[in-house]
PDB file of C-alpha atoms and ligand atoms in Angstrom:
ATOM      1  CA  MET O   1      37.193 -18.303 -20.436  1.00 55.00           C
ATOM      2  CA  ASP O   2      36.819 -21.672 -22.277  1.00 66.00           C
ATOM      3  CA  ASN O   3      37.146 -24.028 -19.535  1.00 90.00           C
ATOM      4  CA  LEU O   4      34.198 -25.772 -17.890  1.00 97.00           C
ATOM      5  CA  ALA O   5      33.690 -23.986 -14.547  1.00 98.00           C
ATOM      6  CA  ILE O   6      31.808 -25.779 -11.959  1.00 98.00           C
ATOM      7  CA  TYR O   7      30.354 -23.990  -8.908  1.00 98.00           C
ATOM      8  CA  PHE O   8      28.651 -25.396  -5.785  1.00 98.00           C
ATOM      9  CA  ALA O   9      26.286 -23.621  -3.454  1.00 98.00           C
ATOM     10  CA  THR O  10      25.888 -25.514  -0.214  1.00 98.00           C
ATOM     11  CA  GLU O  11      25.338 -25.310   3.527  1.00 98.00           C
ATOM     12  CA  THR O  12      26.186 -28.951   4.769  1.00 98.00           C
ATOM     13  CA  GLY O  13      28.325 -30.150   1.926  1.00 98.00           C
ATOM     14  CA  ASN O  14      26.003 -32.227  -0.482  1.00 98.00           C
ATOM     15  CA  ALA O  15      26.320 -29.886  -3.436  1.00 98.00           C
ATOM     16  CA  GLU O  16      29.992 -29.789  -2.898  1.00 98.00           C
ATOM     17  CA  THR O  17      30.436 -33.557  -2.969  1.00 98.00           C
ATOM     18  CA  LEU O  18      28.551 -33.685  -6.223  1.00 98.00           C
ATOM     19  CA  ALA O  19      30.377 -30.871  -7.655  1.00 98.00           C
ATOM     20  CA  ASN O  20      33.641 -32.517  -6.802  1.00 98.00           C
ATOM     21  CA  GLN O  21      32.321 -35.667  -8.522  1.00 98.00           C
ATOM     22  CA  THR O  22      31.413 -33.766 -11.560  1.00 98.00           C
ATOM     23  CA  HIS O  23      34.848 -32.297 -11.530  1.00 98.00           C
ATOM     24  CA  GLU O  24      36.511 -35.555 -11.510  1.00 98.00           C
ATOM     25  CA  ARG O  25      34.615 -36.990 -14.278  1.00 98.00           C
ATOM     26  CA  ALA O  26      35.210 -33.890 -16.487  1.00 97.00           C
ATOM     27  CA  LEU O  27      39.006 -34.450 -15.829  1.00 97.00           C
ATOM     28  CA  ALA O  28      38.763 -38.120 -16.588  1.00 96.00           C
ATOM     29  CA  THR O  29      37.086 -37.263 -19.780  1.00 95.00           C
ATOM     30  CA  GLY O  30      39.585 -34.816 -21.289  1.00 94.00           C
ATOM     31  CA  ARG O  31      38.669 -31.704 -19.851  1.00 95.00           C
ATOM     32  CA  ALA O  32      41.777 -30.954 -18.315  1.00 94.00           C
ATOM     33  CA  ASP O  33      41.179 -27.206 -17.413  1.00 95.00           C
ATOM     34  CA  ALA O  34      37.925 -27.925 -15.514  1.00 97.00           C
ATOM     35  CA  THR O  35      37.447 -26.189 -12.389  1.00 98.00           C
ATOM     36  CA  VAL O  36      35.519 -26.585  -9.172  1.00 98.00           C
ATOM     37  CA  GLN O  37      34.995 -23.785  -6.727  1.00 98.00           C
ATOM     38  CA  SER O  38      32.428 -22.228  -4.271  1.00 98.00           C
ATOM     39  CA  ILE O  39      29.948 -19.930  -5.677  1.00 98.00           C
ATOM     40  CA  ALA O  40      31.156 -17.465  -3.107  1.00 98.00           C
ATOM     41  CA  LYS O  41      34.043 -16.980  -5.306  1.00 97.00           C
ATOM     42  CA  LEU O  42      31.965 -15.928  -8.448  1.00 98.00           C
ATOM     43  CA  THR O  43      30.588 -12.493  -9.219  1.00 98.00           C
ATOM     44  CA  PRO O  44      27.847 -12.085 -11.840  1.00 98.00           C
ATOM     45  CA  GLU O  45      30.367  -9.888 -13.846  1.00 97.00           C
ATOM     46  CA  ASP O  46      32.866 -12.862 -13.700  1.00 97.00           C
ATOM     47  CA  LEU O  47      30.178 -15.184 -14.938  1.00 98.00           C
ATOM     48  CA  ALA O  48      29.817 -13.171 -18.069  1.00 97.00           C
ATOM     49  CA  ALA O  49      33.140 -14.069 -19.173  1.00 96.00           C
ATOM     50  CA  HIS O  50      32.497 -17.773 -18.871  1.00 96.00           C
ATOM     51  CA  LYS O  51      31.526 -19.964 -21.972  1.00 96.00           C
ATOM     52  CA  LEU O  52      30.635 -23.152 -19.930  1.00 97.00           C
ATOM     53  CA  ALA O  53      29.337 -23.126 -16.220  1.00 98.00           C
ATOM     54  CA  VAL O  54      27.796 -25.777 -14.144  1.00 98.00           C
ATOM     55  CA  PHE O  55      26.086 -24.992 -10.918  1.00 98.00           C
ATOM     56  CA  VAL O  56      25.422 -27.618  -8.399  1.00 99.00           C
ATOM     57  CA  VAL O  57      22.953 -25.843  -5.565  1.00 99.00           C
ATOM     58  CA  SER O  58      21.024 -26.692  -2.583  1.00 98.00           C
ATOM     59  CA  THR O  59      18.139 -24.680  -1.309  1.00 98.00           C
ATOM     60  CA  TRP O  60      17.913 -23.550   2.363  1.00 98.00           C
ATOM     61  CA  GLY O  61      15.451 -21.636   4.560  1.00 97.00           C
ATOM     62  CA  ASP O  62      12.053 -21.173   2.676  1.00 96.00           C
ATOM     63  CA  GLY O  63      13.405 -21.525  -0.775  1.00 98.00           C
ATOM     64  CA  GLU O  64      16.442 -19.471  -0.223  1.00 98.00           C
ATOM     65  CA  PRO O  65      19.720 -19.885  -1.498  1.00 98.00           C
ATOM     66  CA  PRO O  66      22.543 -21.411   0.780  1.00 98.00           C
ATOM     67  CA  SER O  67      24.711 -18.673   2.608  1.00 98.00           C
ATOM     68  CA  ASP O  68      27.605 -18.940   0.351  1.00 98.00           C
ATOM     69  CA  ALA O  69      25.412 -18.078  -2.634  1.00 98.00           C
ATOM     70  CA  THR O  70      23.813 -15.019  -1.252  1.00 98.00           C
ATOM     71  CA  ASP O  71      26.267 -12.334  -2.598  1.00 98.00           C
ATOM     72  CA  PHE O  72      26.254 -13.792  -6.050  1.00 98.00           C
ATOM     73  CA  TYR O  73      22.609 -14.349  -6.394  1.00 98.00           C
ATOM     74  CA  TYR O  74      21.044 -11.332  -4.977  1.00 98.00           C
ATOM     75  CA  GLY O  75      23.904  -9.224  -6.959  1.00 98.00           C
ATOM     76  CA  LEU O  76      22.608 -11.205 -10.066  1.00 98.00           C
ATOM     77  CA  GLU O  77      18.912 -10.410  -9.456  1.00 97.00           C
ATOM     78  CA  LYS O  78      19.841  -6.689  -9.272  1.00 97.00           C
ATOM     79  CA  GLN O  79      21.741  -6.615 -12.609  1.00 96.00           C
ATOM     80  CA  THR O  80      18.665  -7.068 -14.827  1.00 94.00           C
ATOM     81  CA  GLY O  81      20.788  -5.651 -17.823  1.00 96.00           C
ATOM     82  CA  LEU O  82      23.672  -8.017 -17.446  1.00 98.00           C
ATOM     83  CA  ASP O  83      24.302  -9.803 -20.809  1.00 98.00           C
ATOM     84  CA  LEU O  84      25.017 -13.570 -20.268  1.00 98.00           C
ATOM     85  CA  SER O  85      24.497 -14.561 -23.924  1.00 98.00           C
ATOM     86  CA  GLY O  86      28.087 -15.824 -24.172  1.00 97.00           C
ATOM     87  CA  VAL O  87      27.320 -18.342 -21.389  1.00 98.00           C
ATOM     88  CA  THR O  88      26.125 -21.942 -21.650  1.00 97.00           C
ATOM     89  CA  TYR O  89      25.083 -23.457 -18.412  1.00 98.00           C
ATOM     90  CA  ALA O  90      23.426 -26.364 -16.407  1.00 98.00           C
ATOM     91  CA  VAL O  91      21.800 -26.498 -13.104  1.00 98.00           C
ATOM     92  CA  PHE O  92      21.571 -29.432 -10.734  1.00 98.00           C
ATOM     93  CA  GLY O  93      19.565 -28.631  -7.824  1.00 98.00           C
ATOM     94  CA  LEU O  94      19.226 -30.499  -4.107  1.00 98.00           C
ATOM     95  CA  GLY O  95      16.343 -30.171  -1.831  1.00 98.00           C
ATOM     96  CA  ASP O  96      13.884 -32.026   0.197  1.00 98.00           C
ATOM     97  CA  ARG O  97      10.146 -32.569  -1.066  1.00 98.00           C
ATOM     98  CA  ASP O  98       9.011 -31.987   2.340  1.00 98.00           C
ATOM     99  CA  TYR O  99       9.720 -28.156   2.087  1.00 98.00           C
ATOM    100  CA  ALA O 100       6.981 -26.178   0.281  1.00 97.00           C
ATOM    101  CA  ASP O 101       9.529 -24.431  -2.002  1.00 98.00           C
ATOM    102  CA  PHE O 102      11.202 -27.406  -3.344  1.00 98.00           C
ATOM    103  CA  ASN O 103      14.305 -26.756  -4.914  1.00 98.00           C
ATOM    104  CA  ALA O 104      13.330 -23.104  -5.365  1.00 98.00           C
ATOM    105  CA  PHE O 105      16.877 -21.851  -5.392  1.00 98.00           C
ATOM    106  CA  ALA O 106      17.927 -24.056  -8.379  1.00 98.00           C
ATOM    107  CA  ARG O 107      14.817 -22.861 -10.265  1.00 98.00           C
ATOM    108  CA  ASN O 108      15.322 -19.096  -9.691  1.00 98.00           C
ATOM    109  CA  LEU O 109      18.842 -19.361 -10.445  1.00 98.00           C
ATOM    110  CA  ASP O 110      18.103 -21.238 -13.659  1.00 98.00           C
ATOM    111  CA  GLU O 111      15.317 -18.711 -14.432  1.00 98.00           C
ATOM    112  CA  GLN O 112      17.591 -15.652 -13.705  1.00 98.00           C
ATOM    113  CA  LEU O 113      20.389 -16.913 -15.874  1.00 98.00           C
ATOM    114  CA  ALA O 114      18.076 -17.609 -18.967  1.00 98.00           C
ATOM    115  CA  ALA O 115      16.382 -14.165 -18.444  1.00 98.00           C
ATOM    116  CA  ARG O 116      19.895 -12.621 -19.049  1.00 98.00           C
ATOM    117  CA  GLY O 117      20.395 -14.608 -22.262  1.00 98.00           C
ATOM    118  CA  ALA O 118      22.359 -17.589 -20.969  1.00 98.00           C
ATOM    119  CA  ARG O 119      21.848 -20.767 -22.759  1.00 97.00           C
ATOM    120  CA  ARG O 120      20.774 -23.943 -20.930  1.00 97.00           C
ATOM    121  CA  LEU O 121      23.035 -26.834 -22.006  1.00 97.00           C
ATOM    122  CA  LEU O 122      20.386 -29.280 -20.579  1.00 97.00           C
ATOM    123  CA  ASP O 123      17.249 -29.079 -18.590  1.00 97.00           C
ATOM    124  CA  ARG O 124      17.561 -28.457 -14.728  1.00 98.00           C
ATOM    125  CA  ALA O 125      17.412 -31.483 -12.534  1.00 98.00           C
ATOM    126  CA  GLU O 126      15.808 -31.225  -9.187  1.00 98.00           C
ATOM    127  CA  ALA O 127      16.923 -34.002  -6.644  1.00 98.00           C
ATOM    128  CA  ASP O 128      15.125 -34.961  -3.307  1.00 98.00           C
ATOM    129  CA  LEU O 129      17.162 -36.252  -0.315  1.00 98.00           C
ATOM    130  CA  ASP O 130      17.953 -39.362  -1.894  1.00 98.00           C
ATOM    131  CA  PHE O 131      19.732 -37.638  -4.726  1.00 98.00           C
ATOM    132  CA  ASP O 132      22.204 -40.447  -5.944  1.00 98.00           C
ATOM    133  CA  ASP O 133      20.212 -41.845  -8.793  1.00 98.00           C
ATOM    134  CA  THR O 134      19.098 -38.221  -9.937  1.00 98.00           C
ATOM    135  CA  TYR O 135      22.519 -37.189  -9.923  1.00 98.00           C
ATOM    136  CA  ALA O 136      23.817 -40.223 -11.867  1.00 98.00           C
ATOM    137  CA  ALA O 137      21.020 -39.625 -14.588  1.00 98.00           C
ATOM    138  CA  TRP O 138      21.840 -35.775 -14.759  1.00 98.00           C
ATOM    139  CA  ALA O 139      25.564 -36.367 -14.892  1.00 98.00           C
ATOM    140  CA  ASP O 140      25.123 -38.859 -17.776  1.00 98.00           C
ATOM    141  CA  ARG O 141      22.985 -36.300 -19.689  1.00 98.00           C
ATOM    142  CA  LEU O 142      25.547 -33.411 -18.881  1.00 98.00           C
ATOM    143  CA  PHE O 143      28.639 -35.249 -20.176  1.00 97.00           C
ATOM    144  CA  ALA O 144      26.653 -36.376 -23.355  1.00 96.00           C
ATOM    145  CA  ALA O 145      25.676 -32.897 -23.925  1.00 96.00           C
ATOM    146  CA  LEU O 146      29.149 -31.645 -23.401  1.00 94.00           C
ATOM    147  CA  GLU O 147      30.483 -33.740 -26.220  1.00 88.00           C
ATOM    148  CA  SER O 148      29.085 -31.235 -28.448  1.00 79.00           C
ATOM    149  CA  ALA O 149      29.722 -28.335 -26.432  1.00 65.00           C
ATOM    150  CA  PRO O 150      32.741 -25.910 -26.996  1.00 55.00           C
ATOM    151  CA  ALA O 151      36.009 -27.992 -26.677  1.00 51.00           C
ATOM    152  CA  VAL O 152      38.571 -27.225 -24.103  1.00 47.00           C
ATOM    153  CA  THR O 153      41.670 -25.333 -25.453  1.00 43.00           C
ATOM    154  CA  THR O 154      44.819 -25.948 -23.487  1.00 42.00           C
ATOM    155  CA  SER O 155      47.286 -24.149 -25.746  1.00 37.00           C
TER     156      SER O 155
HETATM  157  C1  LIG N 201      16.684 -25.716   7.661  1.00 85.86           C
HETATM  158  C2  LIG N 201      16.552 -26.464   6.270  1.00 85.86           C
HETATM  159  C3  LIG N 201      15.989 -25.799   5.273  1.00 85.86           C
HETATM  160  C4  LIG N 201      15.749 -26.335   4.140  1.00 85.86           C
HETATM  161  N1  LIG N 201      14.903 -25.598   3.070  1.00 85.86           N
HETATM  162  C5  LIG N 201      14.754 -26.224   1.849  1.00 85.86           C
HETATM  163  C6  LIG N 201      13.768 -25.685   0.955  1.00 85.86           C
HETATM  164  O1  LIG N 201      13.253 -24.715   1.078  1.00 85.86           O
HETATM  165  N2  LIG N 201      13.658 -26.310   0.070  1.00 85.86           N
HETATM  166  C7  LIG N 201      14.158 -27.432  -0.378  1.00 85.86           C
HETATM  167  O2  LIG N 201      13.746 -28.077  -1.483  1.00 85.86           O
HETATM  168  N3  LIG N 201      15.057 -28.062   0.298  1.00 85.86           N
HETATM  169  C8  LIG N 201      15.235 -27.518   1.579  1.00 85.86           C
HETATM  170  N4  LIG N 201      16.093 -28.012   2.514  1.00 85.86           N
HETATM  171  C9  LIG N 201      16.857 -29.351   2.183  1.00 85.86           C
HETATM  172  C10 LIG N 201      18.137 -29.302   1.661  1.00 85.86           C
HETATM  173  O3  LIG N 201      18.397 -28.579   0.506  1.00 85.86           O
HETATM  174  C11 LIG N 201      18.884 -30.562   1.451  1.00 85.86           C
HETATM  175  O4  LIG N 201      19.083 -31.271   2.591  1.00 85.86           O
HETATM  176  C12 LIG N 201      20.107 -30.602   0.602  1.00 85.86           C
HETATM  177  O5  LIG N 201      20.586 -31.855   0.299  1.00 85.86           O
HETATM  178  C13 LIG N 201      21.243 -29.947   1.460  1.00 85.86           C
HETATM  179  O6  LIG N 201      22.242 -29.834   0.464  1.00 85.86           O
HETATM  180  P1  LIG N 201      23.721 -29.217   1.109  1.00 85.86           P
HETATM  181  O7  LIG N 201      24.410 -29.971   2.021  1.00 85.86           O
HETATM  182  O8  LIG N 201      24.550 -28.915  -0.246  1.00 85.86           O
HETATM  183  O9  LIG N 201      23.278 -27.681   1.559  1.00 85.86           O
HETATM  184  C14 LIG N 201      16.373 -27.513   3.859  1.00 85.86           C
HETATM  185  C15 LIG N 201      17.062 -27.991   4.635  1.00 85.86           C
HETATM  186  C16 LIG N 201      17.323 -27.703   5.906  1.00 85.86           C
HETATM  187  C17 LIG N 201      18.033 -28.272   6.948  1.00 85.86           C
END
């Protein structure tokens, strides 16, 4: 799959809102095949077939994935031999600095993907509750990096 696939992991909708904004910007910048979906629709095996994946994820509990991400994430953790070397990805994390495990799920997801050979398109961002400025700066970096990433093929 050549398209840009955006996945959100959310409990109360913040990550979904930012994922949708990312999707709109992708469409507006010529990535007509970009998609946005809940991470609940993704399996680790499906991810291996992606070229470009963006994850917008919050952290819940004590540093845990939101409930829509548990199947994907704990499945990924078990698949230590999964080859993700064909995948280029980016992670944006949402959290709250008042929690001891600030942005732990974004960090753990990033590390698990990298451990299976996936390539970071840009460094992970870790946003606090006032996430607007952190998101805007990350989105600018993301779209600048995408300029040199694999192009979308629509034919
Ligand atoms: C019960 C609860 C547990 C949370 N646990 C964490 C945590 O462990 N680490 C963290 O960085 N943020 C934590 N947060 C903050 C959320 O990640 C933050 O509010 C985020 O913006 C929620 O995004 P969402 O609406 O996409 O789920 C927690 C929030 C709540 C209400």
